[in-house]
XYZ file of C-alpha atoms in Angstrom:
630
model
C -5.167 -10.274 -20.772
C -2.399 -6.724 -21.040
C 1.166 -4.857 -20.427
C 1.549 -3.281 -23.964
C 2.867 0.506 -22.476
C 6.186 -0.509 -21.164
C 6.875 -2.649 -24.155
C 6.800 0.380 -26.468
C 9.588 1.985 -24.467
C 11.559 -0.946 -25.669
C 10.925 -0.357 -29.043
C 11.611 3.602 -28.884
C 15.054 2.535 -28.198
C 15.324 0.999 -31.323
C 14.406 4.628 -33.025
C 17.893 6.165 -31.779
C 20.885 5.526 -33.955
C 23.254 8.793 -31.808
C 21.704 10.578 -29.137
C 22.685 13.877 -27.376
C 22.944 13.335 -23.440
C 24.026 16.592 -21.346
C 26.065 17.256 -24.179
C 27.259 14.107 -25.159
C 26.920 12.130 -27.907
C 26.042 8.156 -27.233
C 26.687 5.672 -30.144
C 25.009 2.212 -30.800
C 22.841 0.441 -32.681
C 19.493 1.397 -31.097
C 17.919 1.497 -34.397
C 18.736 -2.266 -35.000
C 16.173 -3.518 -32.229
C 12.534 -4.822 -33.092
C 9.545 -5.513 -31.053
C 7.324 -8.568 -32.152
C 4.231 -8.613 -30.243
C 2.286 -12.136 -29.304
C -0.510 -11.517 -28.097
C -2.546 -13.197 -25.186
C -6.480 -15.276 -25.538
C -9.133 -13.714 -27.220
C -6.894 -10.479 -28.229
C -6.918 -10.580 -31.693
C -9.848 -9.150 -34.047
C -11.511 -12.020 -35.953
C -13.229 -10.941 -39.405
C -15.650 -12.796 -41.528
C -14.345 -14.768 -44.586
C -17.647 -15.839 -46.707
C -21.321 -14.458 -46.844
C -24.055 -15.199 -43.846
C -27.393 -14.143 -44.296
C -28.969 -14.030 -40.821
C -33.163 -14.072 -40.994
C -34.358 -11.440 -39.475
C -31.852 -9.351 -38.735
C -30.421 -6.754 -41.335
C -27.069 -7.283 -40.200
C -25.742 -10.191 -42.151
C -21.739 -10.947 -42.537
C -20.075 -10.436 -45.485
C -15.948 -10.733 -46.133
C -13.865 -8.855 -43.960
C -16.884 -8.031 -41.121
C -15.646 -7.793 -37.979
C -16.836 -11.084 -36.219
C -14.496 -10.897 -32.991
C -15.774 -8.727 -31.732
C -18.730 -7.181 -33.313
C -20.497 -6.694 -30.502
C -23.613 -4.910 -32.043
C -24.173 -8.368 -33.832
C -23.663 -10.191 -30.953
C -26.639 -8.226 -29.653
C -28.687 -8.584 -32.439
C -27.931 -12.121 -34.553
C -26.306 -14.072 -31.740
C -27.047 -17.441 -33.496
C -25.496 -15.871 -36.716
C -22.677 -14.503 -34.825
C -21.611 -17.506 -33.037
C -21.667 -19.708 -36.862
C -18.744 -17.298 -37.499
C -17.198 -18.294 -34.547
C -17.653 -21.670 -33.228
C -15.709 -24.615 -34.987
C -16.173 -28.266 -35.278
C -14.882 -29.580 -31.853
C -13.054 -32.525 -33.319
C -11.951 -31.478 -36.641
C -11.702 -27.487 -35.764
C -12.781 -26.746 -39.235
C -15.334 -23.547 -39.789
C -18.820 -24.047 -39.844
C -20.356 -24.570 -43.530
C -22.201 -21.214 -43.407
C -19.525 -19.120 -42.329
C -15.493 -18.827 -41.701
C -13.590 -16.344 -39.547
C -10.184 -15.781 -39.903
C -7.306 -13.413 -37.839
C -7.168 -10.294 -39.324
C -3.594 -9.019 -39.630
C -1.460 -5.947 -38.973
C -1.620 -3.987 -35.648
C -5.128 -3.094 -35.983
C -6.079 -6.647 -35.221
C -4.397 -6.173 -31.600
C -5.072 -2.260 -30.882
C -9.285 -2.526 -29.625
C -10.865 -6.171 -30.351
C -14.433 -4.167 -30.446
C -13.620 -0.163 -31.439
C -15.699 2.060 -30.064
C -17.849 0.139 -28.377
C -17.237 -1.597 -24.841
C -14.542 -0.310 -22.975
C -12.330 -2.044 -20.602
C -9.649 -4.223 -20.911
C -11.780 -6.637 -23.409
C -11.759 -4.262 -25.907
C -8.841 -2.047 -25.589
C -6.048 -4.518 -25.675
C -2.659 -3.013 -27.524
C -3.800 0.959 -28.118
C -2.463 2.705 -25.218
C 0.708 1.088 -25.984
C 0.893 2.507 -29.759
C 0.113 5.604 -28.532
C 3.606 5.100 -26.286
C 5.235 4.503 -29.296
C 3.845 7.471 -31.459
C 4.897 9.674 -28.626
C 8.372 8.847 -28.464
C 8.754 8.583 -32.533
C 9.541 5.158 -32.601
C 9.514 3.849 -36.418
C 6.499 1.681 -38.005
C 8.311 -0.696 -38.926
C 9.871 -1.173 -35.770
C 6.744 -2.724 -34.254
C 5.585 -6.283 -35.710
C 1.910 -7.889 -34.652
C 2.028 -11.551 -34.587
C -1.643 -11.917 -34.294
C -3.274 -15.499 -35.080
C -6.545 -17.389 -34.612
C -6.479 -17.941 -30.728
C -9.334 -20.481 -31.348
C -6.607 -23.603 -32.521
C -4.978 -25.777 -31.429
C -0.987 -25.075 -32.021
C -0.603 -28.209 -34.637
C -3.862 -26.389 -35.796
C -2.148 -22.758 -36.529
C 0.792 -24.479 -38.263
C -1.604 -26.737 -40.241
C -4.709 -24.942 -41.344
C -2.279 -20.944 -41.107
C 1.430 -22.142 -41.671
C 1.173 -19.459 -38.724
C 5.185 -20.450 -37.491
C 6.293 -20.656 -40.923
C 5.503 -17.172 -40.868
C 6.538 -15.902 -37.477
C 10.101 -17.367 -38.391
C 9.910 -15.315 -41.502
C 9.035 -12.471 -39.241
C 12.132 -12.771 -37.306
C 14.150 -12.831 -40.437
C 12.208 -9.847 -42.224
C 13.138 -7.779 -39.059
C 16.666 -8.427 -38.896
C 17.737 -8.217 -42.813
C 15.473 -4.628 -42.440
C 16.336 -3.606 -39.498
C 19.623 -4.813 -39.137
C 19.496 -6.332 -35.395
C 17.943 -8.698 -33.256
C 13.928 -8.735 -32.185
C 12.719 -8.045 -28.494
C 9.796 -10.824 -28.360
C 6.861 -9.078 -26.038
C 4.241 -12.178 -25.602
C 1.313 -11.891 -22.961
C -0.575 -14.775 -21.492
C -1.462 -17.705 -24.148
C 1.093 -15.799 -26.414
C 3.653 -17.323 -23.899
C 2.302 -20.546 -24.696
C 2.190 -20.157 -28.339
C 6.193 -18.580 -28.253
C 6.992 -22.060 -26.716
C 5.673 -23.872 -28.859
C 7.591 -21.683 -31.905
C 10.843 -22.363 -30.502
C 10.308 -25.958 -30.256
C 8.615 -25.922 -33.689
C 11.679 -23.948 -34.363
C 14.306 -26.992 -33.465
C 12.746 -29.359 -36.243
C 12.708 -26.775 -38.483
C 16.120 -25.931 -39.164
C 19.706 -27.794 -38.551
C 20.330 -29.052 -34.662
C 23.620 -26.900 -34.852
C 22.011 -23.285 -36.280
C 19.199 -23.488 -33.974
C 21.225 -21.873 -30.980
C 23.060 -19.491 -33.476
C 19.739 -18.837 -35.145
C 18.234 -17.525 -31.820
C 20.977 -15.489 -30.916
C 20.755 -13.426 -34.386
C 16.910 -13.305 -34.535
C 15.779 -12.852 -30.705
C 17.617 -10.401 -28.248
C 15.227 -10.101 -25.638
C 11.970 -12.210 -24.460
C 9.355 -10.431 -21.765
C 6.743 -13.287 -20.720
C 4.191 -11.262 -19.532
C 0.927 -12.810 -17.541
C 2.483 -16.173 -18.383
C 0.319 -19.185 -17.521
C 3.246 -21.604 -16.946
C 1.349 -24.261 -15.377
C -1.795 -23.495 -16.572
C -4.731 -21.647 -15.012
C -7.836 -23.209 -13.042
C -10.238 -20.721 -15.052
C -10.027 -23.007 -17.949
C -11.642 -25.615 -15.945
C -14.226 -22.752 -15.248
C -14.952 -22.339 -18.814
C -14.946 -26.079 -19.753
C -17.866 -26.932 -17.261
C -19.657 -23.738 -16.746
C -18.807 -20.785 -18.864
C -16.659 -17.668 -17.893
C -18.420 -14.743 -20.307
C -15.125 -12.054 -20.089
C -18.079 -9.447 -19.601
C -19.703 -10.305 -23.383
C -23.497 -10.046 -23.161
C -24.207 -13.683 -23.473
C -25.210 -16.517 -20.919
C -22.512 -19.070 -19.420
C -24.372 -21.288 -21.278
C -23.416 -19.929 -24.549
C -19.725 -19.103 -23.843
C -19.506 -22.401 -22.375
C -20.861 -23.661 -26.153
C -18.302 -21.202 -27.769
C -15.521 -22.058 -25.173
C -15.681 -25.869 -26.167
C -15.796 -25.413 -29.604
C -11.888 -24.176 -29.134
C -9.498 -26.399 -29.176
C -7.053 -23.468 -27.464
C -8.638 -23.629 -24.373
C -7.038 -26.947 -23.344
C -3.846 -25.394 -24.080
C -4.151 -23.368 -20.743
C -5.560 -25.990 -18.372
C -3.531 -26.497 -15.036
C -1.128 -29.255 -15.182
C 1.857 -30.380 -12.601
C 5.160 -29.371 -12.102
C 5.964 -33.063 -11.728
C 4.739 -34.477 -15.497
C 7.219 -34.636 -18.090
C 6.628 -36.347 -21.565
C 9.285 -37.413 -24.309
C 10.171 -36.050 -27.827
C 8.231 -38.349 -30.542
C 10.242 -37.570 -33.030
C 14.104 -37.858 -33.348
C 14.442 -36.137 -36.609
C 13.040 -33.375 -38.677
C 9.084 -33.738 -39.508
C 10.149 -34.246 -42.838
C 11.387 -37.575 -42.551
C 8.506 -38.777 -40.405
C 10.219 -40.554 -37.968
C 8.894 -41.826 -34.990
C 10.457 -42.845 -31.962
C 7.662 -44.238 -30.505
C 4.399 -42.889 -28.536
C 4.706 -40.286 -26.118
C 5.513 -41.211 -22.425
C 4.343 -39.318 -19.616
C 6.431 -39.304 -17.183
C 5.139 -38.264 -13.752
C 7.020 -38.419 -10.640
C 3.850 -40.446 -8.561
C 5.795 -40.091 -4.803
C 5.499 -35.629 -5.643
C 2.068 -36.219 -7.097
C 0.442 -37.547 -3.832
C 2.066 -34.582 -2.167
C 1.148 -30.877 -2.196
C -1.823 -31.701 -4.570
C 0.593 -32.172 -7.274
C 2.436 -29.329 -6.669
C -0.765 -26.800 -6.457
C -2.491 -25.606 -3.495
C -5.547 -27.697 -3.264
C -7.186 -29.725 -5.617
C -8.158 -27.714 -8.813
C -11.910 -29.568 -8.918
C -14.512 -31.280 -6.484
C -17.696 -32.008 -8.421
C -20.445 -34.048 -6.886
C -21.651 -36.840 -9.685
C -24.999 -39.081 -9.026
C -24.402 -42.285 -6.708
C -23.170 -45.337 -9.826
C -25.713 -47.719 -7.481
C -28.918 -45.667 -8.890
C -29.949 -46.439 -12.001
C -31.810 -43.362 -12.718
C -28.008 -41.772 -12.921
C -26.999 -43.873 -15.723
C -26.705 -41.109 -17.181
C -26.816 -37.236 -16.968
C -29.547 -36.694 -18.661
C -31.311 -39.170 -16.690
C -30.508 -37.012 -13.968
C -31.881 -34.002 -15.609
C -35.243 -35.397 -16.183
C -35.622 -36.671 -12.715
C -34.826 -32.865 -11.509
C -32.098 -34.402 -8.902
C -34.098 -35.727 -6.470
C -31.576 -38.654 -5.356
C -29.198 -36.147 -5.068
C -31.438 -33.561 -2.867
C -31.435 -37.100 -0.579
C -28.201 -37.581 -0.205
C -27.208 -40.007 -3.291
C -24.342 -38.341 -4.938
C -20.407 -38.883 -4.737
C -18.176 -36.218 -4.289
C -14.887 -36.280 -6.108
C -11.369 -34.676 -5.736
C -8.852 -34.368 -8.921
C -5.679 -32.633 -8.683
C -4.052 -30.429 -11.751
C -2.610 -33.747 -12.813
C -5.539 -35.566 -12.792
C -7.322 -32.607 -15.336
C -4.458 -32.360 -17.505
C -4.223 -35.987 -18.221
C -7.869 -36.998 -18.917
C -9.036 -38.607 -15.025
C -10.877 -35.898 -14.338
C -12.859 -35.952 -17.759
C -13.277 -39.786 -17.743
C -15.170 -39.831 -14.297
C -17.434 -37.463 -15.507
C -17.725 -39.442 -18.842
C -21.165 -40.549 -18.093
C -22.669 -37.265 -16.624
C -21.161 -34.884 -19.451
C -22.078 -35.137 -22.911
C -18.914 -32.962 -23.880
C -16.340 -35.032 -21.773
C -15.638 -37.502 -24.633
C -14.973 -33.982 -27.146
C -12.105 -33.090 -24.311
C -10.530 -36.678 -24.153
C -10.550 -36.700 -27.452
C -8.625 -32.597 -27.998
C -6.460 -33.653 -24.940
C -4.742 -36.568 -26.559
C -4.785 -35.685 -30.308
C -3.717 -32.057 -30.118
C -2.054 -31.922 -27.153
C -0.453 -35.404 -25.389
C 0.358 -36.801 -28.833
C 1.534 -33.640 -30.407
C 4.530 -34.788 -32.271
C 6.529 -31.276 -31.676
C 5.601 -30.423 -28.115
C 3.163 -31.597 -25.060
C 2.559 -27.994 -24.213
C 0.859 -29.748 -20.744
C 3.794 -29.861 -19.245
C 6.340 -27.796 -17.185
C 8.747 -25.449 -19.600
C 12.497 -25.248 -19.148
C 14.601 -22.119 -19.893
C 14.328 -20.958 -23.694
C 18.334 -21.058 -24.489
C 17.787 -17.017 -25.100
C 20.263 -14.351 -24.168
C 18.050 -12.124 -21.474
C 14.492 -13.289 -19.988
C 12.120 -11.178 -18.102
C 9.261 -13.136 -16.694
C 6.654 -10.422 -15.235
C 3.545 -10.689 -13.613
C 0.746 -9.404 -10.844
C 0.947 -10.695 -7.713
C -0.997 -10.223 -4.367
C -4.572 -10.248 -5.924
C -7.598 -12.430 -4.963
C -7.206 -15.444 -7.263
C -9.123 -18.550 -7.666
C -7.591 -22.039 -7.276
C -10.370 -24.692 -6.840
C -13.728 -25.520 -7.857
C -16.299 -27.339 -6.505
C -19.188 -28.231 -8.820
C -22.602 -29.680 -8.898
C -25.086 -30.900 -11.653
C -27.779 -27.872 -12.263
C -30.737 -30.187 -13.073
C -30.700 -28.199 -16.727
C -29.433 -29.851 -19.758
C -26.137 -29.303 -21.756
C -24.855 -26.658 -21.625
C -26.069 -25.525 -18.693
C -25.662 -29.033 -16.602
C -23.066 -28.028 -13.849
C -23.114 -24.553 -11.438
C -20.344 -23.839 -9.544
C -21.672 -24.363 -6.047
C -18.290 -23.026 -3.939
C -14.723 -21.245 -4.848
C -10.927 -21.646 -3.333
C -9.499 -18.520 -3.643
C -5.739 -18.025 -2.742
C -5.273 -14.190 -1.106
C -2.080 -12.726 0.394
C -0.592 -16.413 1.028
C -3.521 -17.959 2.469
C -6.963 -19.949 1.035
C -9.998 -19.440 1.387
C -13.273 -20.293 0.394
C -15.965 -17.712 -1.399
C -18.273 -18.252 1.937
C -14.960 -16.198 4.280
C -13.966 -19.813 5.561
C -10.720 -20.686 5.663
C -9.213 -23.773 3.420
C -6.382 -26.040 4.245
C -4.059 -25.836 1.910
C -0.294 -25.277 0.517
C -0.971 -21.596 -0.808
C 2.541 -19.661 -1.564
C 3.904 -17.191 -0.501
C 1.582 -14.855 -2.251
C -1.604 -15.038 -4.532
C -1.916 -14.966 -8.255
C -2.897 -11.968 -10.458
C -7.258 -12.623 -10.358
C -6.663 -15.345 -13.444
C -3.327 -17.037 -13.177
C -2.569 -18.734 -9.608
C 0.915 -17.404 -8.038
C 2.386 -20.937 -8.081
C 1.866 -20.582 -11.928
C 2.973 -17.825 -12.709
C 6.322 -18.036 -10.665
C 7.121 -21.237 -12.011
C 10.226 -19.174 -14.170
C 12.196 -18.763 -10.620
C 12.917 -22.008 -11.466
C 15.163 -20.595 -14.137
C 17.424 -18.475 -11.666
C 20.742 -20.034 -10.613
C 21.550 -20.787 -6.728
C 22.469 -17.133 -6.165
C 19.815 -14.374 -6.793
C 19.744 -10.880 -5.942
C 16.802 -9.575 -4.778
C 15.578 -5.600 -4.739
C 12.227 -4.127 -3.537
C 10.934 -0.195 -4.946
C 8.022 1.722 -5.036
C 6.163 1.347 -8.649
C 5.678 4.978 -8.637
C 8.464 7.385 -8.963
C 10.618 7.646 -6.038
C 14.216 8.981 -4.356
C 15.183 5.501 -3.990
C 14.922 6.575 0.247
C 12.570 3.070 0.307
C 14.837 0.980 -2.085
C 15.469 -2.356 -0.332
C 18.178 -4.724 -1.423
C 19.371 -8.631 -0.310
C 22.240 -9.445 -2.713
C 23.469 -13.627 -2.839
C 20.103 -14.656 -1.816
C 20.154 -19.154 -1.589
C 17.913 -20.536 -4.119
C 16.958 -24.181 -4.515
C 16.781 -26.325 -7.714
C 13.239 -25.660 -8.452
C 12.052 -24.111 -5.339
C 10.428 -20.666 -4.862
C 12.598 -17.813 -4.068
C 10.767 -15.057 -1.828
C 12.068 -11.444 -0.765
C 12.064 -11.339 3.010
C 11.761 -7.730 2.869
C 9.476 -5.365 4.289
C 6.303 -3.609 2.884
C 3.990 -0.183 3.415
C 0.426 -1.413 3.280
C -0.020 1.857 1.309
C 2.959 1.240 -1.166
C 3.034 -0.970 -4.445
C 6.114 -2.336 -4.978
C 7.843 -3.826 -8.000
C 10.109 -6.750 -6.466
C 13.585 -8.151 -9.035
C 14.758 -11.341 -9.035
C 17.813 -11.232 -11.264
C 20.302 -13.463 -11.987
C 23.241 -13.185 -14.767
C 25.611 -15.299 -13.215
C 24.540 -18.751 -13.170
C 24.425 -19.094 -17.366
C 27.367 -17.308 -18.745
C 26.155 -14.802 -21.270
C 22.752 -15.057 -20.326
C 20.246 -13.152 -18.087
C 17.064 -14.223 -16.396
C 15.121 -11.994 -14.161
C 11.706 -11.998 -12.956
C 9.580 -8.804 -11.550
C 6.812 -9.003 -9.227
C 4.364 -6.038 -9.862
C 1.736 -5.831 -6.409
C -2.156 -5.763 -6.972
C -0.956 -5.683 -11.170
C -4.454 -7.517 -12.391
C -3.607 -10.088 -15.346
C -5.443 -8.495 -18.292
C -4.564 -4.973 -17.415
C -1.059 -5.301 -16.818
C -0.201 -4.710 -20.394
C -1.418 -1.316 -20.147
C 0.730 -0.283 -17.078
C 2.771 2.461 -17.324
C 5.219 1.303 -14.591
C 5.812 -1.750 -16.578
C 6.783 0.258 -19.575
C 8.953 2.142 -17.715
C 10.761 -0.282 -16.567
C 11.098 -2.438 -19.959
C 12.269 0.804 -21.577
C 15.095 1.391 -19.016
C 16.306 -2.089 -19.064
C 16.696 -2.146 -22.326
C 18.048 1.074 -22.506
C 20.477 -0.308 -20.085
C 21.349 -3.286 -21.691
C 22.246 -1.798 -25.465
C 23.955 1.119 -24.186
C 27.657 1.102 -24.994
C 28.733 2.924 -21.995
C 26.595 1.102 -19.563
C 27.915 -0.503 -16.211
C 25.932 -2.454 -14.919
C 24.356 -5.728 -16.433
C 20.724 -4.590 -14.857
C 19.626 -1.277 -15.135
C 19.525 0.669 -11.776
C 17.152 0.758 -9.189
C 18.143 3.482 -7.170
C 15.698 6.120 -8.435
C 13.049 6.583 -11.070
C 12.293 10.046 -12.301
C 9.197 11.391 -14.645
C 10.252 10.692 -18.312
C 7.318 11.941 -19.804
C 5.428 15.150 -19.353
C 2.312 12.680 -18.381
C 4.337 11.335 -14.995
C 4.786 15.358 -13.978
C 2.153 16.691 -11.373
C 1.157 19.511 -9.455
C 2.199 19.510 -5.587
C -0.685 21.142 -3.750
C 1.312 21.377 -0.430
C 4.039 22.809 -2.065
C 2.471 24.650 -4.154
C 4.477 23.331 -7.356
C 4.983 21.177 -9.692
C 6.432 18.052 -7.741
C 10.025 16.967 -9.023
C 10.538 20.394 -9.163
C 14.566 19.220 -10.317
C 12.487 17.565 -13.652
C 9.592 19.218 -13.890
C 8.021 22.725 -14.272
C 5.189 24.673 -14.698
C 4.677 25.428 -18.356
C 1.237 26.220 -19.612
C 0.160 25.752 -22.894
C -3.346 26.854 -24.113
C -5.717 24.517 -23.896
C -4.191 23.239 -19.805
C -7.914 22.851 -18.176
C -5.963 21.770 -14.033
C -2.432 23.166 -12.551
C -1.189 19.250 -13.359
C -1.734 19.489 -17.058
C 0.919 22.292 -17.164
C 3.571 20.641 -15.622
C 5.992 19.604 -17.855
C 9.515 17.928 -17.652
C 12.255 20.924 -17.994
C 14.590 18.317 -20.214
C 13.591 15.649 -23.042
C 12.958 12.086 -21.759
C 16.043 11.310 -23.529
C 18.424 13.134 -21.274
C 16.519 12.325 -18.018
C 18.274 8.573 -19.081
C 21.798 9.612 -18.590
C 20.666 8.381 -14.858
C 20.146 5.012 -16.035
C 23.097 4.025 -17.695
């Protein structure tokens, strides 16, 4: 889960106190600005906290051992390895033998697993540091906000007083730096901002909490951000999804329901709401009275509760046979009522998941359906700061940048089946709804009725999901549609004023080069005085590798550029062209004969060049190629 590059563009802003532009000096505070990174599932390093000595094997755990992800003892002492990381499922305590906790600093977010497996599992934050090295921005500039993805969020308050210290994070960066923090949070590390901010409200007095924001937070990029949830959490709940580890589903599916976390990202609707159980601060223990959900029941029964199919169809043994009393029953007699027919199949929308339905019709048939009701209603529906299962409103922050993938193959629905093998291994996925290019269909080719959007999702979060913060743009949005890749701004396409309804999607009607990626804007600074929401589309931008696109660090560097320059004129930073800024965007023109933007580039060799591309190098620094910008 990724998009670390662009962020670090931010952050070299905040290195430049006066800079020189064609001659020019530029004032401001640039060196006030911080970067506080959140980062997404599974993308923090986990390291032993006690002594395991694993039999046979001569790689035992000892304090400070890398445990996620260690992937050597994975290989070799999986049962050890998986002590260190699975918790109790009700209390989320550590197993006896062995603790893990988050490691800290930014080496817990560069590579979960150094060295070892590549891909996006492994090299989560790294590129991006290497962004920031380049253009000199300051180490203390940069804050990790890395925590135990495994809890709960009552869970990282309780057992880590893990908000106690992001707050303190906040505050640390502006006494040192002087200046607001950019907040850079990708996929769960959306959810777990959210839940900060509302954490936030109890913490301190009802009339700082606005001002408090406004001095602590300047900027928030949701990258990847699961709004309404994903469907792959119902994936992992039932089956397993292994993220390319060397393990069975089995096992993951063992270690997946051991988290509490997981919950926090299944899909939900758009049309749930739940009240505040507490009035007051925590501190005077106030209740109001038990959470309500609210659900609007006319929308549910429409538009599968706001998603494009039903998230889950599972077939479950006929309740007339009494050799399905229960699943293991079923197990032992190898299925062979169901091979004749005697089975139910059942439908459950992304309300009926997120609220426990789903999970109590399976109640019988699952032996790890009554660990789920229980995590859904103590950590989540009765969580006395927030009910993160349900839809978010607008953070009251200055600027908002919502960014995501769009237009990739991206699953929606389910349909299960009981394996005939015990737990954990009782259900195989027997058929997938996929949502592709604005249409669904099924993993067989056939196509699935439906309400898909207007586009698909990003491979793990559905498009209707990740969208869900157009709902935060006013009734008047402008729209523009450009290359990703550097360009003249000759294919720059623009619809200014565009109608947007209260909640509705908003979608460019704007044409496209199959051979082109675009980047689309939404932006909006009109409709909250003071305040700026935008959202960027980024085509075929996969969800775990955005984070390491170089497009998407351009473009967070320039619009932040934009936005703290004193001589700046717009309130969005342009779109008319985008140059190389780095010597790594120049390239050699083989038709031509040259280096290509020949007006910012050159050829320049420098020993050690191995290709013609290598040597071409921008003629000016980065930082005057931004007077365009500005």
């Amino acid at each position: 889960m990724n998009i670390q590059l662009l962020f670090l563009g931010l952050l070299v802003i905040g290195t430049l106190h006066s800079t020189a532009v064609n001659g020019r000096v530029l004032t401001g505070n640039y060196g006030k600005l911080s970067g506080i990174i959140i980062p997404g599932f599974a993308s923090t390093q986990l390291r032993a906290w006690s002594i395991l000595d694993c039999p046979f094997s001569p790689l035992d755990f000892n304090p400070l051992d890398l445990v996620w992800l260690d992937s050597t003892k994975l290989l070799s002492a999986v049962n050890c390895w998986l002590k260190c990381m699975l918790l109790d499922p009700y209390t989320q305590s550590d197993n006896p033998e062995c603790k893990s906790r988050a490691d800290t600093g930014l080496s817990a977010i560069t590579e979960i697993d150094p060295g070892y497996i590549t891909g996006p599992l492994s090299s989560v934050w790294k590129d991006w540091i290497k962004w920031c090295i380049e253009f000199g921005v300051e180490a203390n500039a940069i804050i990790p906000a890395p925590y135990d993805w495994r809890l709960s969020p009552s869970k990282l308050e309780e057992r880590d007083l893990y908000f106690h210290k992001l707050k303190l994070a906040f505050e640390t960066a502006l006494k040192q730096r002087g200046g607001p923090s950019i907040v850079f949070a990708h996929s769960l590390g959306n959810n777990v901002f959210r839940y900060f901010l509302e954490w936030l409200k109890l913490e301190i007095a009802p009339k700082a909490y606005i001002q408090w924001l406004d001095d602590h937070i300047h900027a928030y990029f949701a990258v990847g951000s699961p709004f309404l949830g994903s469907v792959q959490m119902i994936e992992s709940t039932l089956s397993g999804v292994t993220f390319g580890l060397p393990v069975s589903e089995g096992t993951a599916r063992l270690m997946s329901n051991s988290f509490a976390s997981t919950l926090w990202m299944l899909p939900f609707s758009k049309y749930c709401r739940s009240d505040n159980m507490y009035s007051k601060h925590l501190a005077g223990n106030s209740k109001k009275g038990h959470k309500v959900y609210h659900c609007d029941t006319d929308k549910l029964k429409f538009n599968f509760s706001g998603w494009p199919t039903n998230v889950v169809n599972i077939e479950v043994p006929f309740r007339g046979d009494d050799a399905y009393s229960s699943f293991l029953n079923a197990a032992r007699g190898n299925l062979s009522s169901m091979e004749c027919g005697l089975s139910n199949l059942l439908s459950f929308s992304a309300h009926e998941v997120a609220d426990g339905t789903f999970f109590k019709a399976i109640e019988d048939y699952d032996p790890d359906s009554k660990r789920v009701l229980y995590q859904l209603n103590n950590s989540y529906h009765s969580d006395p700061i927030l009910n993160p299962l349900t839809p978010w409103e607008r953070p009251p922050l200055k600027n908002i940048f919502c960014i995501y993938g769009v237009d990739l193959k991206t699953e929606v629905g389910y349909y299960f089946a009981p394996s005939g093998k015990p737990y954990p291994d009782n259900w195989i996925i027997t058929d997938v709804i996929y949502e592709i290019e604005g249409s669904l269909y099924s993993r067989s080719g056939n196509l699935v009725s439906g309400n898909p959007g207007a586009t698909s999702g990003d491979e793990t979060v559905p498009y209707n999901s990740l969208s869900w913060c157009k709902t935060w743009l006013g009734p008047k949005v402008n729209i523009t549609r450009a290359p990703q890749s550097e360009h003249d701004g000759s294919d720059i396409q623009v619809q200014l004023n565009v109608e947007h309804i209260l909640e509705g999607d908003v979608v460019a009607n704007m044409t496209r080069s199959p051979r082109v990626k675009y980047i689309t804007y939404f932006e909006d600074s009109e409709n909250l005085p003071g305040k700026k929401t935008a959202v960027w589309e980024l085509d075929k931008a996969n969800h775990r590798n955005i984070v390491r696109s170089p497009v998407l660090m351009r473009e967070l560097w320039l619009e932040m550029w934009n936005d703290i320059h004193p001589n700046k004129t717009t309130k969005f930073v342009t779109k008319a062209k985008r140059g190389p800024l780095r010597d790594e965007d120049c390239y050699w023109d083989y038709g031509k004969a040259r280096c290509a933007w020949s007006e910012n580039c050159e050829y320049r060799y420098v020993f050690g060049d191995v290709h013609l591309g290598q040597s071409c190098r921008l003629r000016n620094t980065s930082i005057n190629l931004l007077a365009n910008y500005v």
